[in-house]
């Protein structure tokens, strides 16, 4: 919108043109400062400048600088500059580094063509002509080259053209379009490379100084007439350490001005934050190099109307008449005058209004007149949208800064403390940075988490590192070893991008690393193998980072503490696998924590002679076990299998397994011994711990030797099934401290619903709760629709999986715990077989619906009822229907579909239903209306991103493929389930494997009071 902040845009464009006109280092160059809150359009301003310059400007956006980076802020800046250079532009086209190299090399390619014989020149005449007018034609030439030596010769040639710059930095930049581009990118931004890679590429093992890298990039860009604009946004993060942060940053920026040509530095922050910078002892020389700050304006009524008009007309779904339709112009003007908003906040309000218009058909919508949904729903929807965006980006952990990964891990620990996402009997006392001593070149971000359990205090060190090679890894392991020596430290969790190390198995550092794992003192956590955990950490980082600058959401401006509280209260990271890794199953803690309900089981395994010179391993106490599914994870911590290492096939005594099928515990113990022996034959030694027996499967727990990789164990699942005669392939996963191997029992037990109903927890009486199933330890897990993390459910399962029976259990169990005055169902059964009741039930609000003609009016009625309830809540100053009492109380409504995919095949019906479902999913929880969507078909056309983002609760029974499992759970495993009620329930970031109860039709009708 050109009219908004036009003067600020012109001013910024003038500063960039000053750099273009005089790119050399000069004392007159100054830093530009823009004062505005989040959502006021700073990024939009930069886009205008790029358009005005025909795209010939490189913007490098630098996110907030965190505490771990305050000592070396330029390292953070160079990372973002390198990423901006190597990433593809948002508008498409090749990365800037390729454009830069193509422009630099075009004269050489032209000279090369002129030297070609006439015949060859004629053959390539078309390319020659394109090269005259389009420098990107050079990319066609370079991309056809596969020989690495050719790229290295070209890189040497380019480096000689810039004698004033550090040679190896220019060579690294010139190798960016070669097959080694990913490695030089890592080196330029400050990551370690293995010694052999550095030697092969001719690079020093110590990454280059940030100033020299930025200088080289800016100088090479100067050669082609393209200025570099470094945009440091969200300066507020620097103020977390006001004594150090502003001074270090200002000194670093002034150093860049003194040495780097062709560069404009732009700072963006809140007006209050800039006042703090001024007040905090920053050198006068810094302010001498700063332009007078430009303050961005708030939206006027005219600007607001223009912004909405442009956005609505650009919207693909607009059905309309033009202008700001379907939002009334007068309401936009009144809204902007009454409540000045950032552009982003205004557009959020408009989106809510358009959602209302789509689902109700009312026209036109009055902005600000729609009752807002309860704020937790708004925040949960924002979380789900942000998480979906992270999953779509699919970034690699390698391409995230170490300090950013560490910050997200710290956020997760803080939320775990606030929400008490901890094992029973444990609490977090504090978490203090610097648990591992830093070095000059390696900040070694780490935190010491002090825990109290059983009246005793312990410490777990949590660290993040990318060090995986050379002397840097050796130094890191020395510092880590020193950190975990004190008796109070039970161990360390080291979060890494990937499990693999680039050091030999016989190096001293690798031996130290392996021994720490074997001794149970070190637990590596590989984010690359735990994709969902990584995405959640990225989502957490994004939201809390935005909140540092003020997150406009639902008419409020949230700070970081607000977001932490909302994430904690709504359980959005409950069950995050990393938290289990940090807090669960430390051997030293198991003696003081409440023990598992299931007693330890002695496993009979053949004795083996001890390894010569090796003392006998101490037998650890039994571990409390959390049930979980099989997922893709790399290495596992745990002590070595000293005894098992010498086990031989001849030591296994023959036993008639068939004779044990009626003795499930004895059968599981025997299978544990057999699997231990089989894995040894595959050279994957493990130490058996114990076996647990549930209604469906047995969980065999083993500790790996220090050389055993879980991925290799998992790859033997099919062989184990065949060689041991199992009914299905085992599901193999790792839990903190051990590997779990789940195998189907030869005779499965039925978990009846009736006995479980008498065990309803006291806090769930009168709640929309039901027993989702029993885990392997026999513990019943209850799912409560009143919980924000499971207020609406998506349930998937193929024929024979037990999906329909699961839905019946929901109906029966909730009806058992609530009266018809408290609970009403609306049932949709396109197949006409699941909810085939023989009479009428007082729990049914409407007759059972069977097709879209009946369903769409029901959805519309539910949406209208939701709005009516919100109006009532607003008038009574309440936030949830649970707060209504007496004559004002309203029943919970559960809208349940057995096979909603059958209703989505018609495009017209889908177009009507999906906005209504989305609206209910986004807003209905606090109004006491819940969606339960069951489906056999898990195609993306049925389970659309729009639906998934508004259905936080996920349960998957057996599905047809791992692709289906990923679609429903964001994790594999559901395709390997056993059917007939064997399920995975996604609890926050973790998955819980359960056996669903069974209820007969007769029992169900009794519970529903069918007459």
PDB file of N, CA and C in Angstrom, residues 372-416:
ATOM      1  N   UNK A 372     -15.624 -12.004  19.796  1.00  0.00           N
ATOM      2  CA  UNK A 372     -14.377 -12.743  19.621  1.00  0.00           C
ATOM      3  C   UNK A 372     -14.444 -14.102  20.305  1.00  0.00           C
ATOM      4  N   UNK A 373     -13.794 -15.092  19.762  1.00  0.00           N
ATOM      5  CA  UNK A 373     -13.740 -16.380  20.444  1.00  0.00           C
ATOM      6  C   UNK A 373     -12.929 -16.252  21.722  1.00  0.00           C
ATOM      7  N   UNK A 374     -13.125 -17.138  22.681  1.00  0.00           N
ATOM      8  CA  UNK A 374     -12.304 -17.102  23.900  1.00  0.00           C
ATOM      9  C   UNK A 374     -10.825 -17.125  23.527  1.00  0.00           C
ATOM     10  N   UNK A 375     -10.038 -16.391  24.290  1.00  0.00           N
ATOM     11  CA  UNK A 375      -8.664 -16.183  23.850  1.00  0.00           C
ATOM     12  C   UNK A 375      -7.838 -17.461  23.742  1.00  0.00           C
ATOM     13  N   UNK A 376      -8.000 -18.452  24.623  1.00  0.00           N
ATOM     14  CA  UNK A 376      -7.212 -19.676  24.416  1.00  0.00           C
ATOM     15  C   UNK A 376      -7.414 -20.281  23.033  1.00  0.00           C
ATOM     16  N   UNK A 377      -8.647 -20.228  22.503  1.00  0.00           N
ATOM     17  CA  UNK A 377      -8.899 -20.778  21.173  1.00  0.00           C
ATOM     18  C   UNK A 377      -8.133 -19.998  20.098  1.00  0.00           C
ATOM     19  N   UNK A 378      -8.111 -18.672  20.262  1.00  0.00           N
ATOM     20  CA  UNK A 378      -7.380 -17.832  19.311  1.00  0.00           C
ATOM     21  C   UNK A 378      -5.896 -18.205  19.325  1.00  0.00           C
ATOM     22  N   UNK A 379      -5.373 -18.376  20.526  1.00  0.00           N
ATOM     23  CA  UNK A 379      -3.946 -18.680  20.635  1.00  0.00           C
ATOM     24  C   UNK A 379      -3.639 -20.083  20.115  1.00  0.00           C
ATOM     25  N   UNK A 380      -4.484 -21.056  20.445  1.00  0.00           N
ATOM     26  CA  UNK A 380      -4.259 -22.420  19.958  1.00  0.00           C
ATOM     27  C   UNK A 380      -4.297 -22.459  18.436  1.00  0.00           C
ATOM     28  N   UNK A 381      -5.222 -21.718  17.850  1.00  0.00           N
ATOM     29  CA  UNK A 381      -5.285 -21.667  16.390  1.00  0.00           C
ATOM     30  C   UNK A 381      -4.013 -21.051  15.822  1.00  0.00           C
ATOM     31  N   UNK A 382      -3.527 -19.996  16.464  1.00  0.00           N
ATOM     32  CA  UNK A 382      -2.277 -19.371  16.008  1.00  0.00           C
ATOM     33  C   UNK A 382      -1.114 -20.360  16.130  1.00  0.00           C
ATOM     34  N   UNK A 383      -1.073 -21.096  17.236  1.00  0.00           N
ATOM     35  CA  UNK A 383      -0.033 -22.114  17.410  1.00  0.00           C
ATOM     36  C   UNK A 383      -0.113 -23.150  16.297  1.00  0.00           C
ATOM     37  N   UNK A 384      -1.289 -23.669  16.023  1.00  0.00           N
ATOM     38  CA  UNK A 384      -1.438 -24.701  14.994  1.00  0.00           C
ATOM     39  C   UNK A 384      -1.048 -24.181  13.618  1.00  0.00           C
ATOM     40  N   UNK A 385      -1.408 -22.921  13.331  1.00  0.00           N
ATOM     41  CA  UNK A 385      -1.035 -22.331  12.043  1.00  0.00           C
ATOM     42  C   UNK A 385       0.472 -22.186  11.935  1.00  0.00           C
ATOM     43  N   UNK A 386       1.088 -21.738  13.010  1.00  0.00           N
ATOM     44  CA  UNK A 386       2.548 -21.560  13.008  1.00  0.00           C
ATOM     45  C   UNK A 386       3.256 -22.906  12.891  1.00  0.00           C
ATOM     46  N   UNK A 387       2.734 -23.924  13.594  1.00  0.00           N
ATOM     47  CA  UNK A 387       3.336 -25.249  13.530  1.00  0.00           C
ATOM     48  C   UNK A 387       3.224 -25.823  12.120  1.00  0.00           C
ATOM     49  N   UNK A 388       2.069 -25.629  11.493  1.00  0.00           N
ATOM     50  CA  UNK A 388       1.899 -26.101  10.115  1.00  0.00           C
ATOM     51  C   UNK A 388       2.888 -25.407   9.179  1.00  0.00           C
ATOM     52  N   UNK A 389       3.142 -24.123   9.419  1.00  0.00           N
ATOM     53  CA  UNK A 389       4.108 -23.393   8.592  1.00  0.00           C
ATOM     54  C   UNK A 389       5.513 -23.958   8.768  1.00  0.00           C
ATOM     55  N   UNK A 390       5.860 -24.315  10.003  1.00  0.00           N
ATOM     56  CA  UNK A 390       7.181 -24.897  10.247  1.00  0.00           C
ATOM     57  C   UNK A 390       7.316 -26.250   9.542  1.00  0.00           C
ATOM     58  N   UNK A 391       6.257 -27.031   9.600  1.00  0.00           N
ATOM     59  CA  UNK A 391       6.304 -28.339   8.954  1.00  0.00           C
ATOM     60  C   UNK A 391       6.403 -28.201   7.438  1.00  0.00           C
ATOM     61  N   UNK A 392       5.759 -27.185   6.894  1.00  0.00           N
ATOM     62  CA  UNK A 392       5.823 -26.963   5.451  1.00  0.00           C
ATOM     63  C   UNK A 392       7.226 -26.516   5.030  1.00  0.00           C
ATOM     64  N   UNK A 393       7.863 -25.686   5.836  1.00  0.00           N
ATOM     65  CA  UNK A 393       9.218 -25.228   5.505  1.00  0.00           C
ATOM     66  C   UNK A 393      10.205 -26.378   5.501  1.00  0.00           C
ATOM     67  N   UNK A 394      10.023 -27.320   6.432  1.00  0.00           N
ATOM     68  CA  UNK A 394      10.865 -28.518   6.519  1.00  0.00           C
ATOM     69  C   UNK A 394      12.349 -28.162   6.549  1.00  0.00           C
ATOM     70  N   UNK A 395      12.703 -27.183   7.354  1.00  0.00           N
ATOM     71  CA  UNK A 395      14.112 -26.801   7.457  1.00  0.00           C
ATOM     72  C   UNK A 395      14.905 -27.887   8.166  1.00  0.00           C
ATOM     73  N   UNK A 396      16.177 -27.916   7.882  1.00  0.00           N
ATOM     74  CA  UNK A 396      17.062 -28.871   8.552  1.00  0.00           C
ATOM     75  C   UNK A 396      17.604 -28.247   9.833  1.00  0.00           C
ATOM     76  N   UNK A 397      17.763 -29.027  10.902  1.00  0.00           N
ATOM     77  CA  UNK A 397      18.369 -28.483  12.122  1.00  0.00           C
ATOM     78  C   UNK A 397      19.779 -27.941  11.887  1.00  0.00           C
ATOM     79  N   UNK A 398      20.458 -28.472  10.879  1.00  0.00           N
ATOM     80  CA  UNK A 398      21.805 -27.992  10.553  1.00  0.00           C
ATOM     81  C   UNK A 398      21.764 -26.520  10.156  1.00  0.00           C
ATOM     82  N   UNK A 399      20.650 -26.090   9.568  1.00  0.00           N
ATOM     83  CA  UNK A 399      20.537 -24.735   9.057  1.00  0.00           C
ATOM     84  C   UNK A 399      19.912 -23.769  10.057  1.00  0.00           C
ATOM     85  N   UNK A 400      19.898 -24.165  11.333  1.00  0.00           N
ATOM     86  CA  UNK A 400      19.435 -23.295  12.407  1.00  0.00           C
ATOM     87  C   UNK A 400      20.623 -22.981  13.304  1.00  0.00           C
ATOM     88  N   UNK A 401      20.737 -21.743  13.702  1.00  0.00           N
ATOM     89  CA  UNK A 401      21.862 -21.365  14.550  1.00  0.00           C
ATOM     90  C   UNK A 401      21.838 -22.121  15.877  1.00  0.00           C
ATOM     91  N   UNK A 402      23.018 -22.421  16.356  1.00  0.00           N
ATOM     92  CA  UNK A 402      23.150 -23.108  17.640  1.00  0.00           C
ATOM     93  C   UNK A 402      22.472 -22.326  18.753  1.00  0.00           C
ATOM     94  N   UNK A 403      22.658 -21.010  18.760  1.00  0.00           N
ATOM     95  CA  UNK A 403      22.050 -20.180  19.812  1.00  0.00           C
ATOM     96  C   UNK A 403      20.538 -20.201  19.724  1.00  0.00           C
ATOM     97  N   UNK A 404      19.993 -20.262  18.515  1.00  0.00           N
ATOM     98  CA  UNK A 404      18.536 -20.316  18.365  1.00  0.00           C
ATOM     99  C   UNK A 404      17.991 -21.650  18.852  1.00  0.00           C
ATOM    100  N   UNK A 405      18.662 -22.740  18.511  1.00  0.00           N
ATOM    101  CA  UNK A 405      18.241 -24.048  19.012  1.00  0.00           C
ATOM    102  C   UNK A 405      18.265 -24.064  20.540  1.00  0.00           C
ATOM    103  N   UNK A 406      19.330 -23.489  21.103  1.00  0.00           N
ATOM    104  CA  UNK A 406      19.448 -23.466  22.561  1.00  0.00           C
ATOM    105  C   UNK A 406      18.328 -22.645  23.189  1.00  0.00           C
ATOM    106  N   UNK A 407      18.015 -21.507  22.572  1.00  0.00           N
ATOM    107  CA  UNK A 407      16.953 -20.671  23.123  1.00  0.00           C
ATOM    108  C   UNK A 407      15.622 -21.410  23.127  1.00  0.00           C
ATOM    109  N   UNK A 408      15.335 -22.143  22.051  1.00  0.00           N
ATOM    110  CA  UNK A 408      14.075 -22.882  22.001  1.00  0.00           C
ATOM    111  C   UNK A 408      14.045 -23.995  23.036  1.00  0.00           C
ATOM    112  N   UNK A 409      15.182 -24.644  23.283  1.00  0.00           N
ATOM    113  CA  UNK A 409      15.250 -25.678  24.323  1.00  0.00           C
ATOM    114  C   UNK A 409      15.022 -25.059  25.705  1.00  0.00           C
ATOM    115  N   UNK A 410      15.598 -23.897  25.939  1.00  0.00           N
ATOM    116  CA  UNK A 410      15.371 -23.211  27.218  1.00  0.00           C
ATOM    117  C   UNK A 410      13.901 -22.835  27.398  1.00  0.00           C
ATOM    118  N   UNK A 411      13.287 -22.381  26.318  1.00  0.00           N
ATOM    119  CA  UNK A 411      11.866 -22.075  26.390  1.00  0.00           C
ATOM    120  C   UNK A 411      11.070 -23.324  26.802  1.00  0.00           C
ATOM    121  N   UNK A 412      11.411 -24.469  26.197  1.00  0.00           N
ATOM    122  CA  UNK A 412      10.691 -25.708  26.500  1.00  0.00           C
ATOM    123  C   UNK A 412      10.860 -26.093  27.973  1.00  0.00           C
ATOM    124  N   UNK A 413      12.060 -25.932  28.502  1.00  0.00           N
ATOM    125  CA  UNK A 413      12.307 -26.248  29.910  1.00  0.00           C
ATOM    126  C   UNK A 413      11.494 -25.317  30.814  1.00  0.00           C
ATOM    127  N   UNK A 414      11.454 -24.037  30.466  1.00  0.00           N
ATOM    128  CA  UNK A 414      10.691 -23.079  31.262  1.00  0.00           C
ATOM    129  C   UNK A 414       9.208 -23.432  31.278  1.00  0.00           C
ATOM    130  N   UNK A 415       8.664 -23.804  30.121  1.00  0.00           N
ATOM    131  CA  UNK A 415       7.239 -24.152  30.058  1.00  0.00           C
ATOM    132  C   UNK A 415       6.980 -25.451  30.809  1.00  0.00           C
ATOM    133  N   UNK A 416       7.914 -26.407  30.726  1.00  0.00           N
ATOM    134  CA  UNK A 416       7.766 -27.645  31.500  1.00  0.00           C
ATOM    135  C   UNK A 416       7.703 -27.348  32.990  1.00  0.00           C
TER     136      UNK A 416
END
